[in-house]
mmCIF file of C-alpha atoms in Angstrom:
data_model
loop_
_atom_site.group_PDB
_atom_site.id
_atom_site.type_symbol
_atom_site.label_atom_id
_atom_site.label_comp_id
_atom_site.label_asym_id
_atom_site.label_seq_id
_atom_site.Cartn_x
_atom_site.Cartn_y
_atom_site.Cartn_z
ATOM 1 C CA HIS A 132 -9.147 -14.774 23.315
ATOM 2 C CA THR A 133 -9.582 -16.352 26.723
ATOM 3 C CA THR A 134 -5.927 -15.866 27.594
ATOM 4 C CA VAL A 135 -6.039 -12.176 26.662
ATOM 5 C CA SER A 136 -9.261 -11.662 28.553
ATOM 6 C CA ARG A 137 -7.808 -13.364 31.629
ATOM 7 C CA ARG A 138 -4.696 -11.193 31.522
ATOM 8 C CA ILE A 139 -6.765 -8.032 31.156
ATOM 9 C CA ASP A 140 -8.826 -9.072 34.201
ATOM 10 C CA ARG A 141 -5.623 -9.606 36.157
ATOM 11 C CA LEU A 142 -4.259 -6.208 35.075
ATOM 12 C CA GLU A 143 -7.450 -4.429 36.069
ATOM 13 C CA LYS A 144 -7.430 -6.102 39.506
ATOM 14 C CA SER A 145 -3.770 -5.141 40.084
ATOM 15 C CA LEU A 146 -4.427 -1.514 39.044
ATOM 16 C CA LYS A 147 -7.789 -1.387 40.803
ATOM 17 C CA ALA A 148 -9.241 0.279 37.702
ATOM 18 C CA ARG A 149 -11.581 -0.727 34.893
ATOM 19 C CA LEU A 150 -9.695 -0.394 31.624
ATOM 20 C CA PHE A 151 -12.219 -1.727 29.101
ATOM 21 C CA VAL A 152 -15.929 -1.871 28.546
ATOM 22 C CA ARG A 153 -16.889 -5.275 27.146
ATOM 23 C CA GLY A 154 -19.411 -5.214 24.305
ATOM 24 C CA VAL A 155 -20.643 -7.331 21.366
ATOM 25 C CA LYS A 156 -18.264 -5.425 19.039
ATOM 26 C CA GLY A 157 -15.224 -5.955 21.282
ATOM 27 C CA PHE A 158 -13.442 -4.058 24.015
ATOM 28 C CA GLN A 159 -13.665 -0.275 24.211
ATOM 29 C CA PRO A 160 -11.064 1.619 26.322
ATOM 30 C CA THR A 161 -12.228 3.601 29.322
ATOM 31 C CA ALA A 162 -10.920 7.023 30.344
ATOM 32 C CA GLU A 163 -8.516 5.249 32.731
ATOM 33 C CA ALA A 164 -7.140 3.163 29.882
ATOM 34 C CA LEU A 165 -6.559 6.204 27.714
ATOM 35 C CA ARG A 166 -4.632 7.871 30.503
ATOM 36 C CA LEU A 167 -2.434 4.764 30.684
ATOM 37 C CA LEU A 168 -1.849 4.662 26.925
ATOM 38 C CA SER A 169 1.275 6.826 26.760
ATOM 39 C CA THR A 170 2.926 4.708 29.499
ATOM 40 C CA ALA A 171 2.018 1.502 27.639
ATOM 41 C CA GLU A 172 3.464 2.877 24.392
ATOM 42 C CA ALA A 173 6.709 3.775 26.161
ATOM 43 C CA MET A 174 6.923 0.206 27.495
ATOM 44 C CA GLU A 175 6.305 -1.149 24.003
ATOM 45 C CA THR A 176 8.971 1.114 22.514
ATOM 46 C CA ALA A 177 11.519 -0.039 25.088
ATOM 47 C CA ALA A 178 10.713 -3.698 24.301
ATOM 48 C CA ILE A 179 11.082 -3.141 20.534
ATOM 49 C CA ILE A 180 14.415 -1.368 20.936
ATOM 50 C CA GLY A 181 15.688 -4.030 23.362
ATOM 51 C CA ARG A 182 14.774 -6.857 21.009
ATOM 52 C CA ALA A 183 16.297 -4.989 18.037
ATOM 53 C CA SER A 184 19.606 -4.551 19.922
ATOM 54 C CA LEU A 185 19.916 -8.322 20.153
ATOM 55 C CA ASN A 186 18.916 -8.826 16.518
ATOM 56 C CA ASP A 187 21.552 -6.345 15.423
ATOM 57 C CA LYS A 188 24.062 -8.910 16.686
ATOM 58 C CA GLU A 189 22.327 -11.542 14.503
ATOM 59 C CA LEU A 190 21.370 -13.713 17.464
ATOM 60 C CA SER A 191 17.921 -14.448 15.985
ATOM 61 C CA PRO A 192 15.957 -13.740 12.812
ATOM 62 C CA THR A 193 14.037 -10.473 12.561
ATOM 63 C CA VAL A 194 10.777 -10.320 10.606
ATOM 64 C CA VAL A 195 10.016 -7.073 8.810
ATOM 65 C CA ARG A 196 6.421 -6.978 7.613
ATOM 66 C CA ILE A 197 5.595 -4.732 4.645
ATOM 67 C CA GLY A 198 2.079 -3.706 3.633
ATOM 68 C CA ALA A 199 1.643 -2.362 0.112
ATOM 69 C CA PRO A 200 -1.090 -1.895 -2.527
ATOM 70 C CA ASP A 201 -1.454 -5.014 -4.655
ATOM 71 C CA GLY A 202 0.096 -3.647 -7.853
ATOM 72 C CA PHE A 203 3.097 -1.956 -6.241
ATOM 73 C CA GLY A 204 3.661 -4.861 -3.844
ATOM 74 C CA SER A 205 3.225 -7.743 -6.285
ATOM 75 C CA ILE A 206 4.762 -6.283 -9.434
ATOM 76 C CA TYR A 207 7.465 -3.946 -8.103
ATOM 77 C CA LEU A 208 8.482 -4.919 -4.583
ATOM 78 C CA ALA A 209 8.184 -8.727 -4.758
ATOM 79 C CA PRO A 210 11.035 -9.213 -7.309
ATOM 80 C CA ARG A 211 13.326 -6.769 -5.505
ATOM 81 C CA LEU A 212 12.971 -7.468 -1.779
ATOM 82 C CA PRO A 213 14.708 -10.882 -1.958
ATOM 83 C CA VAL A 214 17.930 -8.992 -2.816
ATOM 84 C CA ILE A 215 18.174 -7.458 0.650
ATOM 85 C CA CYS A 216 17.141 -10.776 2.241
ATOM 86 C CA ARG A 217 20.129 -12.484 0.645
ATOM 87 C CA SER A 218 22.463 -9.845 2.034
ATOM 88 C CA ARG A 219 21.108 -10.068 5.588
ATOM 89 C CA THR A 220 21.127 -13.552 7.060
ATOM 90 C CA ASN A 221 18.959 -12.508 10.003
ATOM 91 C CA LEU A 222 16.291 -10.781 7.910
ATOM 92 C CA HIS A 223 12.934 -12.352 7.051
ATOM 93 C CA ILE A 224 10.434 -10.294 5.062
ATOM 94 C CA GLU A 225 6.657 -10.749 5.035
ATOM 95 C CA LEU A 226 5.038 -8.888 2.155
ATOM 96 C CA ILE A 227 1.286 -8.231 2.323
ATOM 97 C CA ALA A 228 0.263 -7.013 -1.146
ATOM 98 C CA THR A 229 -3.410 -6.193 -1.030
ATOM 99 C CA ALA A 230 -5.769 -3.288 -1.774
ATOM 100 C CA ARG A 231 -6.353 -1.807 1.664
ATOM 101 C CA ASN A 232 -4.923 0.552 4.242
ATOM 102 C CA PHE A 233 -2.669 -0.839 6.987
ATOM 103 C CA SER A 234 -2.748 0.205 10.624
ATOM 104 C CA LEU A 235 0.760 0.769 11.904
ATOM 105 C CA THR A 236 -0.657 1.627 15.306
ATOM 106 C CA LYS A 237 -2.062 -1.905 15.523
ATOM 107 C CA ARG A 238 1.269 -3.293 14.256
ATOM 108 C CA GLU A 239 -0.288 -4.746 11.071
ATOM 109 C CA ALA A 240 2.980 -3.808 9.325
ATOM 110 C CA ASP A 241 6.367 -2.338 10.130
ATOM 111 C CA ILE A 242 6.464 -0.422 6.832
ATOM 112 C CA ALA A 243 3.366 0.505 4.834
ATOM 113 C CA PHE A 244 2.702 2.309 1.625
ATOM 114 C CA SER A 245 -0.336 4.497 0.977
ATOM 115 C CA LEU A 246 -1.658 6.980 -1.576
ATOM 116 C CA THR A 247 -2.303 9.682 1.015
ATOM 117 C CA ARG A 248 -0.159 11.093 3.810
ATOM 118 C CA PRO A 249 -1.385 10.056 7.276
ATOM 119 C CA THR A 250 -2.421 12.851 9.597
ATOM 120 C CA GLN A 251 -3.006 11.033 12.880
ATOM 121 C CA GLY A 252 -1.163 8.807 15.315
ATOM 122 C CA ARG A 253 2.546 8.322 15.935
ATOM 123 C CA ILE A 254 3.206 7.654 12.267
ATOM 124 C CA VAL A 255 6.138 9.018 10.324
ATOM 125 C CA ALA A 256 5.576 9.343 6.558
ATOM 126 C CA ARG A 257 7.702 10.482 3.682
ATOM 127 C CA LYS A 258 6.975 10.886 0.007
ATOM 128 C CA LEU A 259 8.378 7.898 -1.852
ATOM 129 C CA THR A 260 7.559 8.835 -5.471
ATOM 130 C CA GLU A 261 4.961 10.173 -7.824
ATOM 131 C CA TYR A 262 3.815 7.803 -10.508
ATOM 132 C CA SER A 263 1.992 8.194 -13.834
ATOM 133 C CA LEU A 264 -1.173 6.479 -15.002
ATOM 134 C CA PHE A 265 -2.493 6.262 -18.551
ATOM 135 C CA ILE A 266 -5.398 4.622 -20.317
ATOM 136 C CA TYR A 267 -4.216 1.330 -21.839
ATOM 137 C CA GLY A 268 -5.665 -1.088 -24.317
ATOM 138 C CA SER A 269 -4.279 -4.317 -25.690
ATOM 139 C CA VAL A 270 -3.027 -4.401 -29.251
ATOM 140 C CA GLU A 271 -5.696 -6.964 -30.049
ATOM 141 C CA TYR A 272 -8.451 -4.760 -28.632
ATOM 142 C CA LEU A 273 -7.236 -1.609 -30.377
ATOM 143 C CA LYS A 274 -7.066 -3.399 -33.723
ATOM 144 C CA ARG A 275 -10.775 -4.250 -33.442
ATOM 145 C CA HIS A 276 -11.769 -0.592 -32.932
ATOM 146 C CA LYS A 277 -11.354 2.717 -34.703
ATOM 147 C CA LEU A 278 -8.513 4.992 -33.646
ATOM 148 C CA ILE A 279 -9.505 6.967 -30.541
ATOM 149 C CA GLY A 280 -8.844 10.619 -31.216
ATOM 150 C CA ASP A 281 -10.773 12.427 -28.476
ATOM 151 C CA VAL A 282 -11.794 11.996 -24.848
ATOM 152 C CA LYS A 283 -15.491 12.101 -25.870
ATOM 153 C CA GLU A 284 -15.032 8.884 -27.856
ATOM 154 C CA LEU A 285 -14.134 6.959 -24.699
ATOM 155 C CA ARG A 286 -17.825 6.579 -23.809
ATOM 156 C CA HIS A 287 -18.155 4.128 -26.703
ATOM 157 C CA HIS A 288 -15.580 1.762 -25.139
ATOM 158 C CA PRO A 289 -15.957 -0.666 -22.234
ATOM 159 C CA PHE A 290 -13.670 0.081 -19.329
ATOM 160 C CA ILE A 291 -12.139 -2.076 -16.662
ATOM 161 C CA SER A 292 -12.137 -0.434 -13.242
ATOM 162 C CA TYR A 293 -12.408 -0.697 -9.464
ATOM 163 C CA ILE A 294 -15.595 -1.607 -7.601
ATOM 164 C CA ASP A 295 -16.866 1.740 -6.347
ATOM 165 C CA ASP A 296 -17.948 0.753 -2.830
ATOM 166 C CA LEU A 297 -14.744 -1.252 -2.241
ATOM 167 C CA LEU A 298 -12.325 1.601 -2.952
ATOM 168 C CA PHE A 299 -10.004 1.844 0.063
ATOM 169 C CA THR A 300 -9.024 5.383 -0.968
ATOM 170 C CA PRO A 301 -10.655 8.000 -3.223
ATOM 171 C CA GLU A 302 -7.328 8.371 -5.032
ATOM 172 C CA LEU A 303 -8.235 5.221 -6.984
ATOM 173 C CA ASN A 304 -11.454 6.645 -8.421
ATOM 174 C CA TYR A 305 -9.867 7.365 -11.791
ATOM 175 C CA LEU A 306 -12.781 7.336 -14.205
ATOM 176 C CA VAL A 307 -14.583 10.341 -12.743
ATOM 177 C CA ALA A 308 -11.387 12.329 -13.271
ATOM 178 C CA ILE A 309 -11.444 11.479 -16.971
ATOM 179 C CA SER A 310 -15.090 11.646 -18.047
ATOM 180 C CA LYS A 311 -18.599 11.320 -16.554
ATOM 181 C CA ASN A 312 -19.852 9.138 -19.372
ATOM 182 C CA ILE A 313 -17.464 6.177 -19.071
ATOM 183 C CA VAL A 314 -19.026 2.778 -18.454
ATOM 184 C CA ALA A 315 -17.122 -0.089 -16.798
ATOM 185 C CA PRO A 316 -18.917 -3.426 -17.338
ATOM 186 C CA PHE A 317 -16.072 -5.294 -15.645
ATOM 187 C CA LYS A 318 -14.795 -4.267 -12.189
ATOM 188 C CA SER A 319 -12.433 -5.750 -9.674
ATOM 189 C CA ALA A 320 -11.021 -4.620 -6.335
ATOM 190 C CA ASN A 321 -7.721 -6.183 -7.421
ATOM 191 C CA LEU A 322 -5.394 -4.264 -9.746
ATOM 192 C CA ILE A 323 -3.702 -7.437 -11.024
ATOM 193 C CA ALA A 324 -7.135 -8.711 -12.074
ATOM 194 C CA GLN A 325 -7.781 -5.463 -13.964
ATOM 195 C CA LEU A 326 -4.401 -5.846 -15.688
ATOM 196 C CA GLN A 327 -5.213 -9.393 -16.767
ATOM 197 C CA ALA A 328 -8.629 -8.378 -18.082
ATOM 198 C CA CYS A 329 -7.054 -5.557 -20.082
ATOM 199 C CA LEU A 330 -4.433 -7.925 -21.506
ATOM 200 C CA SER A 331 -7.227 -10.301 -22.608
ATOM 201 C CA GLY A 332 -8.790 -7.537 -24.746
ATOM 202 C CA ALA A 333 -11.840 -7.017 -22.528
ATOM 203 C CA GLY A 334 -11.612 -3.222 -22.753
ATOM 204 C CA LEU A 335 -9.626 -0.168 -21.724
ATOM 205 C CA ALA A 336 -8.147 0.360 -18.249
ATOM 206 C CA VAL A 337 -6.418 3.106 -16.335
ATOM 207 C CA LEU A 338 -3.176 1.512 -15.184
ATOM 208 C CA PRO A 339 0.071 2.694 -13.551
ATOM 209 C CA ALA A 340 2.840 2.982 -16.108
ATOM 210 C CA PHE A 341 5.184 0.866 -13.925
ATOM 211 C CA LEU A 342 2.590 -1.921 -14.075
ATOM 212 C CA ALA A 343 1.990 -1.759 -17.855
ATOM 213 C CA HIS A 344 5.731 -1.419 -18.582
ATOM 214 C CA GLY A 345 6.338 -5.166 -18.558
ATOM 215 C CA HIS A 346 3.621 -5.876 -21.108
ATOM 216 C CA PRO A 347 4.503 -4.756 -24.658
ATOM 217 C CA SER A 348 1.039 -5.758 -25.865
ATOM 218 C CA LEU A 349 -0.493 -2.876 -23.873
ATOM 219 C CA LYS A 350 -0.510 0.506 -25.597
ATOM 220 C CA PRO A 351 -1.381 3.884 -24.084
ATOM 221 C CA VAL A 352 -4.456 5.674 -25.468
ATOM 222 C CA LEU A 353 -4.687 9.486 -25.667
ATOM 223 C CA ARG A 354 -1.506 9.693 -23.623
ATOM 224 C CA GLU A 355 -1.014 13.394 -24.431
ATOM 225 C CA ARG A 356 -4.522 14.284 -23.164
ATOM 226 C CA VAL A 357 -5.168 11.786 -20.361
ATOM 227 C CA HIS A 358 -2.326 11.613 -17.880
ATOM 228 C CA LEU A 359 -3.010 11.078 -14.189
ATOM 229 C CA THR A 360 -0.474 11.365 -11.379
ATOM 230 C CA ARG A 361 -0.618 9.791 -7.933
ATOM 231 C CA THR A 362 1.849 9.571 -5.052
ATOM 232 C CA PHE A 363 3.152 6.724 -2.923
ATOM 233 C CA TYR A 364 3.931 7.559 0.696
ATOM 234 C CA MET A 365 6.105 5.294 2.839
ATOM 235 C CA GLN A 366 4.971 5.065 6.462
ATOM 236 C CA MET A 367 6.547 3.734 9.638
ATOM 237 C CA HIS A 368 5.541 3.834 13.256
ATOM 238 C CA GLU A 369 7.619 6.336 15.185
ATOM 239 C CA ASP A 370 9.162 3.485 17.173
ATOM 240 C CA SER A 371 10.267 1.635 14.023
ATOM 241 C CA ARG A 372 12.713 4.369 13.084
ATOM 242 C CA LYS A 373 14.783 3.243 16.082
ATOM 243 C CA VAL A 374 15.010 -0.343 14.796
ATOM 244 C CA ARG A 375 17.999 -0.480 12.488
ATOM 245 C CA LEU A 376 16.886 -3.432 10.370
ATOM 246 C CA ILE A 377 13.466 -1.882 9.649
ATOM 247 C CA GLN A 378 15.135 1.396 8.726
ATOM 248 C CA ASP A 379 17.589 -0.477 6.462
ATOM 249 C CA VAL A 380 14.738 -2.100 4.593
ATOM 250 C CA ALA A 381 12.988 1.265 4.197
ATOM 251 C CA ASP A 382 16.226 2.823 2.883
ATOM 252 C CA PHE A 383 16.698 -0.091 0.453
ATOM 253 C CA ILE A 384 13.230 0.415 -0.988
ATOM 254 C CA SER A 385 13.771 4.154 -1.299
ATOM 255 C CA ASP A 386 17.066 3.614 -3.176
ATOM 256 C CA GLN A 387 15.407 1.122 -5.513
ATOM 257 C CA VAL A 388 12.527 3.482 -6.353
ATOM 258 C CA ARG A 389 14.912 6.397 -6.835
ATOM 259 C CA SER A 390 16.955 4.411 -9.341
ATOM 260 C CA ASP A 391 13.789 3.444 -11.220
ATOM 261 C CA LYS A 392 12.469 6.969 -11.560
ATOM 262 C CA ALA A 393 11.868 6.591 -15.291
ATOM 263 C CA LEU A 394 9.713 3.491 -14.620
ATOM 264 C CA PHE A 395 7.304 5.471 -12.413
ATOM 265 C CA LYS A 396 7.336 8.718 -14.491
ATOM 266 C CA PRO A 397 8.059 7.633 -18.074
ATOM 267 C CA VAL A 398 8.624 10.079 -20.876
ATOM 268 C CA PHE A 399 7.193 8.876 -24.193
#
């Protein structure tokens, strides 16, 4: 912190302009700083492209950081990304699989996945895939209860769901899309935790089909009547499209998802 602060002081003195207002919540840019922003971004872009041109010759390792929702990152991406690492000796991948949005502007990730298309900033996004979600219950849980034949009967069953005030996107608020009378006595901000609770027989859960696919003990409930669809968007900073290795990783993920279309949109 002290080093950054010292360098900002030096920059302000050299420019003879105040760039930031110091406050208890951090530094806020002044009007002068905002006017300088486009020039700073151009300098950053040039630095990224210059570094990438050296890495293309495999002179040093390149780290590509990927931010993804916990289920998609942990269950789908984690087993597949090592394949491209083995084929590129200069590629190191850092996978952040957690339930939150990632700021590409702040360089929290080189490639990020979201459930909504970004509308601001120098972010380039493309639709990766739609995916299906169903209500699932474990075989053990379903054996203990009567056959569920109607959506109205769901109110008699405990659900496993997200914590309402920790939802990082409204697209995850599944239960209100199914019924107003559903009760979820167990909630977690982590999708893997919800999966494990459902596997244990704790109740019913709305899960992505690609997540439940690897667990034969999970069975869909009312699959003809309750079928939700969401979309994954792949995002990159505008500058990242000019870095070949980042673009190669993005293309690899797109190819993998395309070949696994039936996993994301299964037909029963």
